[in-house]
PDB file of N, CA, C and O in Angstrom:
ATOM      1  N   MET A   1      93.310 123.635  86.129  1.00 43.00           N
ATOM      2  CA  MET A   1      94.550 123.916  85.445  1.00 43.00           C
ATOM      3  C   MET A   1      95.468 122.697  85.455  1.00 43.00           C
ATOM      4  O   MET A   1      96.259 122.513  84.564  1.00 43.00           O
ATOM      5  N   ALA A   2      95.353 121.827  86.440  1.00 52.00           N
ATOM      6  CA  ALA A   2      96.187 120.630  86.501  1.00 52.00           C
ATOM      7  C   ALA A   2      95.872 119.697  85.339  1.00 52.00           C
ATOM      8  O   ALA A   2      96.713 118.920  84.923  1.00 52.00           O
ATOM      9  N   ASP A   3      94.648 119.753  84.818  1.00 47.00           N
ATOM     10  CA  ASP A   3      94.253 118.912  83.697  1.00 47.00           C
ATOM     11  C   ASP A   3      94.766 119.444  82.366  1.00 47.00           C
ATOM     12  O   ASP A   3      94.739 118.733  81.374  1.00 47.00           O
ATOM     13  N   GLU A   4      95.191 120.665  82.329  1.00 65.00           N
ATOM     14  CA  GLU A   4      95.651 121.302  81.104  1.00 65.00           C
ATOM     15  C   GLU A   4      97.036 120.773  80.727  1.00 65.00           C
ATOM     16  O   GLU A   4      97.968 120.795  81.519  1.00 65.00           O
ATOM     17  N   GLN A   5      97.161 120.245  79.493  1.00 79.00           N
ATOM     18  CA  GLN A   5      98.443 119.725  79.017  1.00 79.00           C
ATOM     19  C   GLN A   5      99.291 120.879  78.474  1.00 79.00           C
ATOM     20  O   GLN A   5      98.835 121.661  77.648  1.00 79.00           O
ATOM     21  N   VAL A   6     100.511 120.978  78.962  1.00 87.00           N
ATOM     22  CA  VAL A   6     101.442 122.013  78.543  1.00 87.00           C
ATOM     23  C   VAL A   6     102.525 121.333  77.732  1.00 87.00           C
ATOM     24  O   VAL A   6     102.961 120.228  78.075  1.00 87.00           O
ATOM     25  N   ASP A   7     102.974 121.972  76.655  1.00 93.00           N
ATOM     26  CA  ASP A   7     104.041 121.345  75.878  1.00 93.00           C
ATOM     27  C   ASP A   7     105.321 121.278  76.706  1.00 93.00           C
ATOM     28  O   ASP A   7     105.521 122.031  77.651  1.00 93.00           O
ATOM     29  N   GLU A   8     106.171 120.313  76.368  1.00 93.00           N
ATOM     30  CA  GLU A   8     107.357 120.027  77.177  1.00 93.00           C
ATOM     31  C   GLU A   8     108.300 121.230  77.302  1.00 93.00           C
ATOM     32  O   GLU A   8     108.747 121.533  78.407  1.00 93.00           O
ATOM     33  N   PRO A   9     108.600 121.964  76.226  1.00 92.00           N
ATOM     34  CA  PRO A   9     109.493 123.120  76.387  1.00 92.00           C
ATOM     35  C   PRO A   9     108.941 124.190  77.337  1.00 92.00           C
ATOM     36  O   PRO A   9     109.695 124.783  78.112  1.00 92.00           O
ATOM     37  N   THR A  10     107.645 124.414  77.306  1.00 94.00           N
ATOM     38  CA  THR A  10     107.034 125.382  78.219  1.00 94.00           C
ATOM     39  C   THR A  10     107.137 124.881  79.660  1.00 94.00           C
ATOM     40  O   THR A  10     107.482 125.646  80.566  1.00 94.00           O
ATOM     41  N   ALA A  11     106.860 123.610  79.851  1.00 95.00           N
ATOM     42  CA  ALA A  11     106.965 123.025  81.185  1.00 95.00           C
ATOM     43  C   ALA A  11     108.412 123.044  81.669  1.00 95.00           C
ATOM     44  O   ALA A  11     108.681 123.283  82.843  1.00 95.00           O
ATOM     45  N   ARG A  12     109.348 122.831  80.769  1.00 96.00           N
ATOM     46  CA  ARG A  12     110.767 122.851  81.137  1.00 96.00           C
ATOM     47  C   ARG A  12     111.178 124.254  81.582  1.00 96.00           C
ATOM     48  O   ARG A  12     111.986 124.409  82.500  1.00 96.00           O
ATOM     49  N   GLN A  13     110.623 125.284  80.965  1.00 96.00           N
ATOM     50  CA  GLN A  13     110.933 126.656  81.368  1.00 96.00           C
ATOM     51  C   GLN A  13     110.486 126.904  82.805  1.00 96.00           C
ATOM     52  O   GLN A  13     111.155 127.607  83.558  1.00 96.00           O
ATOM     53  N   ARG A  14     109.391 126.288  83.206  1.00 97.00           N
ATOM     54  CA  ARG A  14     108.931 126.396  84.601  1.00 97.00           C
ATOM     55  C   ARG A  14     109.960 125.787  85.550  1.00 97.00           C
ATOM     56  O   ARG A  14     110.196 126.311  86.635  1.00 97.00           O
ATOM     57  N   LEU A  15     110.605 124.703  85.126  1.00 98.00           N
ATOM     58  CA  LEU A  15     111.670 124.108  85.941  1.00 98.00           C
ATOM     59  C   LEU A  15     112.837 125.071  86.098  1.00 98.00           C
ATOM     60  O   LEU A  15     113.428 125.177  87.174  1.00 98.00           O
ATOM     61  N   VAL A  16     113.163 125.781  85.026  1.00 98.00           N
ATOM     62  CA  VAL A  16     114.236 126.783  85.097  1.00 98.00           C
ATOM     63  C   VAL A  16     113.877 127.852  86.123  1.00 98.00           C
ATOM     64  O   VAL A  16     114.708 128.244  86.940  1.00 98.00           O
ATOM     65  N   GLU A  17     112.635 128.295  86.104  1.00 98.00           N
ATOM     66  CA  GLU A  17     112.184 129.307  87.065  1.00 98.00           C
ATOM     67  C   GLU A  17     112.280 128.783  88.504  1.00 98.00           C
ATOM     68  O   GLU A  17     112.685 129.524  89.412  1.00 98.00           O
ATOM     69  N   LEU A  18     111.925 127.529  88.706  1.00 98.00           N
ATOM     70  CA  LEU A  18     112.031 126.944  90.051  1.00 98.00           C
ATOM     71  C   LEU A  18     113.480 126.847  90.498  1.00 98.00           C
ATOM     72  O   LEU A  18     113.800 127.090  91.666  1.00 98.00           O
ATOM     73  N   LYS A  19     114.382 126.509  89.583  1.00 98.00           N
ATOM     74  CA  LYS A  19     115.805 126.440  89.926  1.00 98.00           C
ATOM     75  C   LYS A  19     116.325 127.830  90.289  1.00 98.00           C
ATOM     76  O   LYS A  19     117.088 127.998  91.241  1.00 98.00           O
ATOM     77  N   LEU A  20     115.928 128.834  89.532  1.00 98.00           N
ATOM     78  CA  LEU A  20     116.358 130.199  89.839  1.00 98.00           C
ATOM     79  C   LEU A  20     115.827 130.650  91.197  1.00 98.00           C
ATOM     80  O   LEU A  20     116.542 131.323  91.954  1.00 98.00           O
ATOM     81  N   ALA A  21     114.607 130.259  91.536  1.00 98.00           N
ATOM     82  CA  ALA A  21     114.054 130.598  92.853  1.00 98.00           C
ATOM     83  C   ALA A  21     114.848 129.910  93.954  1.00 98.00           C
ATOM     84  O   ALA A  21     115.134 130.512  95.001  1.00 98.00           O
ATOM     85  N   SER A  22     115.246 128.679  93.717  1.00 98.00           N
ATOM     86  CA  SER A  22     116.058 127.947  94.682  1.00 98.00           C
ATOM     87  C   SER A  22     117.408 128.636  94.876  1.00 98.00           C
ATOM     88  O   SER A  22     117.887 128.787  96.004  1.00 98.00           O
ATOM     89  N   GLU A  23     118.013 129.050  93.800  1.00 97.00           N
ATOM     90  CA  GLU A  23     119.309 129.737  93.887  1.00 97.00           C
ATOM     91  C   GLU A  23     119.179 131.074  94.599  1.00 97.00           C
ATOM     92  O   GLU A  23     120.057 131.458  95.381  1.00 97.00           O
ATOM     93  N   ALA A  24     118.093 131.794  94.350  1.00 97.00           N
ATOM     94  CA  ALA A  24     117.869 133.066  95.042  1.00 97.00           C
ATOM     95  C   ALA A  24     117.742 132.836  96.546  1.00 97.00           C
ATOM     96  O   ALA A  24     118.281 133.611  97.349  1.00 97.00           O
ATOM     97  N   ALA A  25     117.055 131.766  96.932  1.00 97.00           N
ATOM     98  CA  ALA A  25     116.917 131.445  98.357  1.00 97.00           C
ATOM     99  C   ALA A  25     118.270 131.075  98.963  1.00 97.00           C
ATOM    100  O   ALA A  25     118.567 131.418 100.106  1.00 97.00           O
ATOM    101  N   ARG A  26     119.097 130.390  98.190  1.00 97.00           N
ATOM    102  CA  ARG A  26     120.440 130.020  98.674  1.00 97.00           C
ATOM    103  C   ARG A  26     121.290 131.257  98.892  1.00 97.00           C
ATOM    104  O   ARG A  26     121.941 131.410  99.932  1.00 97.00           O
ATOM    105  N   VAL A  27     121.257 132.175  97.939  1.00 97.00           N
ATOM    106  CA  VAL A  27     122.017 133.416  98.072  1.00 97.00           C
ATOM    107  C   VAL A  27     121.553 134.195  99.295  1.00 97.00           C
ATOM    108  O   VAL A  27     122.366 134.706 100.065  1.00 97.00           O
ATOM    109  N   GLU A  28     120.257 134.249  99.499  1.00 95.00           N
ATOM    110  CA  GLU A  28     119.719 134.944 100.673  1.00 95.00           C
ATOM    111  C   GLU A  28     120.194 134.278 101.969  1.00 95.00           C
ATOM    112  O   GLU A  28     120.548 134.956 102.930  1.00 95.00           O
ATOM    113  N   ALA A  29     120.225 132.951 101.975  1.00 96.00           N
ATOM    114  CA  ALA A  29     120.669 132.227 103.169  1.00 96.00           C
ATOM    115  C   ALA A  29     122.124 132.515 103.493  1.00 96.00           C
ATOM    116  O   ALA A  29     122.530 132.512 104.659  1.00 96.00           O
ATOM    117  N   LEU A  30     122.918 132.791 102.486  1.00 96.00           N
ATOM    118  CA  LEU A  30     124.345 133.061 102.679  1.00 96.00           C
ATOM    119  C   LEU A  30     124.622 134.475 103.191  1.00 96.00           C
ATOM    120  O   LEU A  30     125.763 134.793 103.518  1.00 96.00           O
ATOM    121  N   GLN A  31     123.600 135.307 103.269  1.00 95.00           N
ATOM    122  CA  GLN A  31     123.785 136.712 103.626  1.00 95.00           C
ATOM    123  C   GLN A  31     123.973 136.966 105.118  1.00 95.00           C
ATOM    124  O   GLN A  31     124.157 138.101 105.529  1.00 95.00           O
ATOM    125  N   GLY A  32     123.931 135.961 105.915  1.00 92.00           N
ATOM    126  CA  GLY A  32     124.080 136.165 107.352  1.00 92.00           C
ATOM    127  C   GLY A  32     124.655 134.929 108.003  1.00 92.00           C
ATOM    128  O   GLY A  32     124.994 133.957 107.337  1.00 92.00           O
ATOM    129  N   PRO A  33     124.746 134.955 109.303  1.00 94.00           N
ATOM    130  CA  PRO A  33     125.280 133.796 110.021  1.00 94.00           C
ATOM    131  C   PRO A  33     124.349 132.594 109.856  1.00 94.00           C
ATOM    132  O   PRO A  33     123.144 132.738 109.662  1.00 94.00           O
ATOM    133  N   TYR A  34     124.925 131.413 109.992  1.00 94.00           N
ATOM    134  CA  TYR A  34     124.135 130.195 109.834  1.00 94.00           C
ATOM    135  C   TYR A  34     123.048 130.101 110.896  1.00 94.00           C
ATOM    136  O   TYR A  34     123.276 130.369 112.067  1.00 94.00           O
ATOM    137  N   SER A  35     121.887 129.716 110.432  1.00 94.00           N
ATOM    138  CA  SER A  35     120.806 129.298 111.327  1.00 94.00           C
ATOM    139  C   SER A  35     119.903 128.376 110.511  1.00 94.00           C
ATOM    140  O   SER A  35     119.782 128.522 109.284  1.00 94.00           O
ATOM    141  N   ALA A  36     119.293 127.440 111.195  1.00 95.00           N
ATOM    142  CA  ALA A  36     118.389 126.514 110.511  1.00 95.00           C
ATOM    143  C   ALA A  36     117.251 127.269 109.838  1.00 95.00           C
ATOM    144  O   ALA A  36     116.843 126.938 108.724  1.00 95.00           O
ATOM    145  N   GLU A  37     116.753 128.284 110.504  1.00 93.00           N
ATOM    146  CA  GLU A  37     115.648 129.078 109.944  1.00 93.00           C
ATOM    147  C   GLU A  37     116.084 129.790 108.670  1.00 93.00           C
ATOM    148  O   GLU A  37     115.334 129.846 107.698  1.00 93.00           O
ATOM    149  N   ARG A  38     117.285 130.333 108.668  1.00 92.00           N
ATOM    150  CA  ARG A  38     117.793 131.047 107.492  1.00 92.00           C
ATOM    151  C   ARG A  38     117.862 130.118 106.282  1.00 92.00           C
ATOM    152  O   ARG A  38     117.566 130.499 105.172  1.00 92.00           O
ATOM    153  N   TRP A  39     118.252 128.852 106.490  1.00 96.00           N
ATOM    154  CA  TRP A  39     118.417 127.891 105.396  1.00 96.00           C
ATOM    155  C   TRP A  39     117.128 127.146 105.063  1.00 96.00           C
ATOM    156  O   TRP A  39     117.031 126.491 104.019  1.00 96.00           O
ATOM    157  N   ARG A  40     116.113 127.247 105.905  1.00 97.00           N
ATOM    158  CA  ARG A  40     114.864 126.522 105.684  1.00 97.00           C
ATOM    159  C   ARG A  40     114.237 126.861 104.332  1.00 97.00           C
ATOM    160  O   ARG A  40     113.774 125.982 103.611  1.00 97.00           O
ATOM    161  N   HIS A  41     114.235 128.125 103.963  1.00 96.00           N
ATOM    162  CA  HIS A  41     113.622 128.549 102.693  1.00 96.00           C
ATOM    163  C   HIS A  41     114.347 127.923 101.506  1.00 96.00           C
ATOM    164  O   HIS A  41     113.716 127.491 100.535  1.00 96.00           O
ATOM    165  N   TRP A  42     115.680 127.854 101.581  1.00 96.00           N
ATOM    166  CA  TRP A  42     116.430 127.226 100.500  1.00 96.00           C
ATOM    167  C   TRP A  42     116.119 125.732 100.429  1.00 96.00           C
ATOM    168  O   TRP A  42     115.901 125.191  99.342  1.00 96.00           O
ATOM    169  N   LEU A  43     116.101 125.065 101.576  1.00 97.00           N
ATOM    170  CA  LEU A  43     115.811 123.635 101.586  1.00 97.00           C
ATOM    171  C   LEU A  43     114.430 123.351 100.988  1.00 97.00           C
ATOM    172  O   LEU A  43     114.264 122.401 100.213  1.00 97.00           O
ATOM    173  N   GLU A  44     113.462 124.164 101.316  1.00 98.00           N
ATOM    174  CA  GLU A  44     112.112 123.993 100.771  1.00 98.00           C
ATOM    175  C   GLU A  44     112.103 124.243  99.264  1.00 98.00           C
ATOM    176  O   GLU A  44     111.505 123.469  98.511  1.00 98.00           O
ATOM    177  N   ALA A  45     112.764 125.308  98.822  1.00 98.00           N
ATOM    178  CA  ALA A  45     112.802 125.627  97.394  1.00 98.00           C
ATOM    179  C   ALA A  45     113.542 124.538  96.610  1.00 98.00           C
ATOM    180  O   ALA A  45     113.125 124.158  95.510  1.00 98.00           O
ATOM    181  N   ALA A  46     114.622 124.021  97.177  1.00 98.00           N
ATOM    182  CA  ALA A  46     115.379 122.956  96.525  1.00 98.00           C
ATOM    183  C   ALA A  46     114.532 121.679  96.425  1.00 98.00           C
ATOM    184  O   ALA A  46     114.571 120.977  95.410  1.00 98.00           O
ATOM    185  N   ALA A  47     113.764 121.387  97.457  1.00 98.00           N
ATOM    186  CA  ALA A  47     112.892 120.209  97.440  1.00 98.00           C
ATOM    187  C   ALA A  47     111.787 120.363  96.392  1.00 98.00           C
ATOM    188  O   ALA A  47     111.474 119.416  95.665  1.00 98.00           O
ATOM    189  N   VAL A  48     111.216 121.552  96.294  1.00 98.00           N
ATOM    190  CA  VAL A  48     110.178 121.810  95.283  1.00 98.00           C
ATOM    191  C   VAL A  48     110.766 121.596  93.891  1.00 98.00           C
ATOM    192  O   VAL A  48     110.145 120.955  93.031  1.00 98.00           O
ATOM    193  N   PHE A  49     111.966 122.113  93.656  1.00 98.00           N
ATOM    194  CA  PHE A  49     112.620 121.938  92.362  1.00 98.00           C
ATOM    195  C   PHE A  49     112.862 120.460  92.075  1.00 98.00           C
ATOM    196  O   PHE A  49     112.528 119.965  90.994  1.00 98.00           O
ATOM    197  N   GLY A  50     113.433 119.745  93.016  1.00 98.00           N
ATOM    198  CA  GLY A  50     113.716 118.324  92.808  1.00 98.00           C
ATOM    199  C   GLY A  50     112.464 117.511  92.524  1.00 98.00           C
ATOM    200  O   GLY A  50     112.450 116.660  91.623  1.00 98.00           O
ATOM    201  N   ASP A  51     111.411 117.776  93.278  1.00 98.00           N
ATOM    202  CA  ASP A  51     110.143 117.072  93.057  1.00 98.00           C
ATOM    203  C   ASP A  51     109.568 117.408  91.683  1.00 98.00           C
ATOM    204  O   ASP A  51     109.035 116.529  90.990  1.00 98.00           O
ATOM    205  N   ALA A  52     109.680 118.661  91.276  1.00 98.00           N
ATOM    206  CA  ALA A  52     109.158 119.080  89.972  1.00 98.00           C
ATOM    207  C   ALA A  52     109.930 118.417  88.829  1.00 98.00           C
ATOM    208  O   ALA A  52     109.334 118.032  87.816  1.00 98.00           O
ATOM    209  N   VAL A  53     111.233 118.266  88.990  1.00 98.00           N
ATOM    210  CA  VAL A  53     112.034 117.595  87.956  1.00 98.00           C
ATOM    211  C   VAL A  53     111.585 116.138  87.828  1.00 98.00           C
ATOM    212  O   VAL A  53     111.384 115.629  86.719  1.00 98.00           O
ATOM    213  N   THR A  54     111.417 115.476  88.954  1.00 97.00           N
ATOM    214  CA  THR A  54     110.981 114.079  88.937  1.00 97.00           C
ATOM    215  C   THR A  54     109.615 113.945  88.273  1.00 97.00           C
ATOM    216  O   THR A  54     109.406 113.078  87.413  1.00 97.00           O
ATOM    217  N   GLU A  55     108.680 114.800  88.637  1.00 97.00           N
ATOM    218  CA  GLU A  55     107.332 114.762  88.068  1.00 97.00           C
ATOM    219  C   GLU A  55     107.363 115.069  86.566  1.00 97.00           C
ATOM    220  O   GLU A  55     106.655 114.429  85.780  1.00 97.00           O
ATOM    221  N   HIS A  56     108.171 116.029  86.168  1.00 97.00           N
ATOM    222  CA  HIS A  56     108.294 116.391  84.753  1.00 97.00           C
ATOM    223  C   HIS A  56     108.799 115.191  83.945  1.00 97.00           C
ATOM    224  O   HIS A  56     108.262 114.878  82.883  1.00 97.00           O
ATOM    225  N   ALA A  57     109.831 114.543  84.444  1.00 97.00           N
ATOM    226  CA  ALA A  57     110.390 113.382  83.745  1.00 97.00           C
ATOM    227  C   ALA A  57     109.337 112.294  83.579  1.00 97.00           C
ATOM    228  O   ALA A  57     109.214 111.687  82.505  1.00 97.00           O
ATOM    229  N   LYS A  58     108.553 112.043  84.617  1.00 97.00           N
ATOM    230  CA  LYS A  58     107.490 111.037  84.533  1.00 97.00           C
ATOM    231  C   LYS A  58     106.417 111.457  83.540  1.00 97.00           C
ATOM    232  O   LYS A  58     105.995 110.677  82.693  1.00 97.00           O
ATOM    233  N   GLN A  59     105.970 112.700  83.658  1.00 96.00           N
ATOM    234  CA  GLN A  59     104.867 113.186  82.832  1.00 96.00           C
ATOM    235  C   GLN A  59     105.206 113.171  81.348  1.00 96.00           C
ATOM    236  O   GLN A  59     104.355 112.864  80.521  1.00 96.00           O
ATOM    237  N   TYR A  60     106.444 113.495  81.004  1.00 96.00           N
ATOM    238  CA  TYR A  60     106.824 113.596  79.598  1.00 96.00           C
ATOM    239  C   TYR A  60     107.598 112.369  79.114  1.00 96.00           C
ATOM    240  O   TYR A  60     108.148 112.379  78.011  1.00 96.00           O
ATOM    241  N   GLY A  61     107.630 111.312  79.924  1.00 95.00           N
ATOM    242  CA  GLY A  61     108.238 110.058  79.504  1.00 95.00           C
ATOM    243  C   GLY A  61     109.742 110.136  79.284  1.00 95.00           C
ATOM    244  O   GLY A  61     110.281 109.417  78.445  1.00 95.00           O
ATOM    245  N   LEU A  62     110.413 110.982  80.047  1.00 95.00           N
ATOM    246  CA  LEU A  62     111.866 111.105  79.913  1.00 95.00           C
ATOM    247  C   LEU A  62     112.524 110.026  80.756  1.00 95.00           C
ATOM    248  O   LEU A  62     112.228 109.880  81.940  1.00 95.00           O
ATOM    249  N   GLU A  63     113.396 109.266  80.151  1.00 94.00           N
ATOM    250  CA  GLU A  63     114.008 108.129  80.843  1.00 94.00           C
ATOM    251  C   GLU A  63     115.080 108.546  81.838  1.00 94.00           C
ATOM    252  O   GLU A  63     115.317 107.858  82.818  1.00 94.00           O
ATOM    253  N   ASN A  64     115.737 109.658  81.590  1.00 95.00           N
ATOM    254  CA  ASN A  64     116.864 110.034  82.437  1.00 95.00           C
ATOM    255  C   ASN A  64     116.555 111.326  83.185  1.00 95.00           C
ATOM    256  O   ASN A  64     116.769 112.417  82.680  1.00 95.00           O
ATOM    257  N   ARG A  65     116.058 111.190  84.399  1.00 96.00           N
ATOM    258  CA  ARG A  65     115.694 112.336  85.232  1.00 96.00           C
ATOM    259  C   ARG A  65     116.914 113.196  85.546  1.00 96.00           C
ATOM    260  O   ARG A  65     116.827 114.412  85.632  1.00 96.00           O
ATOM    261  N   PHE A  66     118.071 112.565  85.705  1.00 97.00           N
ATOM    262  CA  PHE A  66     119.286 113.303  86.059  1.00 97.00           C
ATOM    263  C   PHE A  66     119.801 114.150  84.899  1.00 97.00           C
ATOM    264  O   PHE A  66     120.300 115.245  85.103  1.00 97.00           O
ATOM    265  N   LYS A  67     119.646 113.651  83.669  1.00 97.00           N
ATOM    266  CA  LYS A  67     120.024 114.450  82.499  1.00 97.00           C
ATOM    267  C   LYS A  67     119.111 115.672  82.394  1.00 97.00           C
ATOM    268  O   LYS A  67     119.571 116.772  82.106  1.00 97.00           O
ATOM    269  N   LEU A  68     117.825 115.463  82.644  1.00 97.00           N
ATOM    270  CA  LEU A  68     116.881 116.582  82.641  1.00 97.00           C
ATOM    271  C   LEU A  68     117.310 117.633  83.652  1.00 97.00           C
ATOM    272  O   LEU A  68     117.384 118.824  83.327  1.00 97.00           O
ATOM    273  N   GLU A  69     117.618 117.201  84.884  1.00 98.00           N
ATOM    274  CA  GLU A  69     118.024 118.157  85.910  1.00 98.00           C
ATOM    275  C   GLU A  69     119.296 118.895  85.494  1.00 98.00           C
ATOM    276  O   GLU A  69     119.396 120.111  85.647  1.00 98.00           O
ATOM    277  N   LYS A  70     120.262 118.171  84.950  1.00 97.00           N
ATOM    278  CA  LYS A  70     121.509 118.807  84.506  1.00 97.00           C
ATOM    279  C   LYS A  70     121.224 119.845  83.428  1.00 97.00           C
ATOM    280  O   LYS A  70     121.764 120.957  83.464  1.00 97.00           O
ATOM    281  N   ASP A  71     120.375 119.499  82.466  1.00 97.00           N
ATOM    282  CA  ASP A  71     120.036 120.438  81.399  1.00 97.00           C
ATOM    283  C   ASP A  71     119.351 121.690  81.947  1.00 97.00           C
ATOM    284  O   ASP A  71     119.654 122.812  81.529  1.00 97.00           O
ATOM    285  N   VAL A  72     118.442 121.502  82.896  1.00 97.00           N
ATOM    286  CA  VAL A  72     117.725 122.638  83.482  1.00 97.00           C
ATOM    287  C   VAL A  72     118.689 123.517  84.288  1.00 97.00           C
ATOM    288  O   VAL A  72     118.661 124.748  84.160  1.00 97.00           O
ATOM    289  N   VAL A  73     119.543 122.904  85.091  1.00 97.00           N
ATOM    290  CA  VAL A  73     120.503 123.669  85.890  1.00 97.00           C
ATOM    291  C   VAL A  73     121.438 124.456  84.977  1.00 97.00           C
ATOM    292  O   VAL A  73     121.711 125.635  85.224  1.00 97.00           O
ATOM    293  N   THR A  74     121.904 123.824  83.912  1.00 97.00           N
ATOM    294  CA  THR A  74     122.782 124.515  82.964  1.00 97.00           C
ATOM    295  C   THR A  74     122.067 125.706  82.339  1.00 97.00           C
ATOM    296  O   THR A  74     122.625 126.805  82.258  1.00 97.00           O
ATOM    297  N   LYS A  75     120.832 125.501  81.931  1.00 96.00           N
ATOM    298  CA  LYS A  75     120.072 126.598  81.318  1.00 96.00           C
ATOM    299  C   LYS A  75     119.816 127.729  82.314  1.00 96.00           C
ATOM    300  O   LYS A  75     119.887 128.906  81.961  1.00 96.00           O
ATOM    301  N   ALA A  76     119.548 127.374  83.567  1.00 97.00           N
ATOM    302  CA  ALA A  76     119.249 128.382  84.585  1.00 97.00           C
ATOM    303  C   ALA A  76     120.492 129.157  84.999  1.00 97.00           C
ATOM    304  O   ALA A  76     120.448 130.384  85.126  1.00 97.00           O
ATOM    305  N   LEU A  77     121.599 128.446  85.209  1.00 95.00           N
ATOM    306  CA  LEU A  77     122.791 129.088  85.781  1.00 95.00           C
ATOM    307  C   LEU A  77     123.816 129.523  84.742  1.00 95.00           C
ATOM    308  O   LEU A  77     124.672 130.351  85.050  1.00 95.00           O
ATOM    309  N   HIS A  78     123.733 128.960  83.548  1.00 93.00           N
ATOM    310  CA  HIS A  78     124.691 129.289  82.487  1.00 93.00           C
ATOM    311  C   HIS A  78     123.955 129.468  81.166  1.00 93.00           C
ATOM    312  O   HIS A  78     124.228 128.735  80.206  1.00 93.00           O
ATOM    313  N   PRO A  79     123.040 130.428  81.107  1.00 87.00           N
ATOM    314  CA  PRO A  79     122.242 130.585  79.885  1.00 87.00           C
ATOM    315  C   PRO A  79     123.124 131.013  78.709  1.00 87.00           C
ATOM    316  O   PRO A  79     124.087 131.757  78.874  1.00 87.00           O
ATOM    317  N   SER A  80     122.787 130.496  77.551  1.00 86.00           N
ATOM    318  CA  SER A  80     123.518 130.903  76.354  1.00 86.00           C
ATOM    319  C   SER A  80     122.952 132.243  75.891  1.00 86.00           C
ATOM    320  O   SER A  80     121.796 132.567  76.141  1.00 86.00           O
ATOM    321  N   PRO A  81     123.783 133.033  75.202  1.00 81.00           N
ATOM    322  CA  PRO A  81     123.298 134.333  74.714  1.00 81.00           C
ATOM    323  C   PRO A  81     122.119 134.138  73.757  1.00 81.00           C
ATOM    324  O   PRO A  81     122.061 133.135  73.046  1.00 81.00           O
ATOM    325  N   ALA A  82     121.222 135.069  73.769  1.00 70.00           N
ATOM    326  CA  ALA A  82     120.061 135.000  72.878  1.00 70.00           C
ATOM    327  C   ALA A  82     120.526 135.063  71.427  1.00 70.00           C
ATOM    328  O   ALA A  82     121.434 135.809  71.079  1.00 70.00           O
ATOM    329  N   GLU A  83     119.886 134.241  70.605  1.00 50.00           N
ATOM    330  CA  GLU A  83     120.225 134.240  69.188  1.00 50.00           C
ATOM    331  C   GLU A  83     119.531 135.405  68.510  1.00 50.00           C
ATOM    332  O   GLU A  83     118.379 135.677  68.741  1.00 50.00           O
ATOM    333  N   ASP A  84     120.262 136.081  67.665  1.00 45.00           N
ATOM    334  CA  ASP A  84     119.689 137.228  66.938  1.00 45.00           C
ATOM    335  C   ASP A  84     119.137 136.798  65.592  1.00 45.00           C
ATOM    336  O   ASP A  84     119.512 135.935  64.965  1.00 45.00           O
TER     337      ASP A  84
END
């Protein structure tokens, strides 16, 4: 499956899903008192997201990795209403 080429918009949607998973882990971490173990899942999810953004930018020849991340975060956390 790693050899299978996915179009950029489909791959970008996977980044949105990873960002949402990271945010879910952050919300869960906030549900109780601080502990390193409680935040470990968020740190891991955030690292997976960051690494995936970097890899996506390289794979699809995007020059600005930070713009990609901003676009993905905006889409994940502030989605626009579906067009009818």
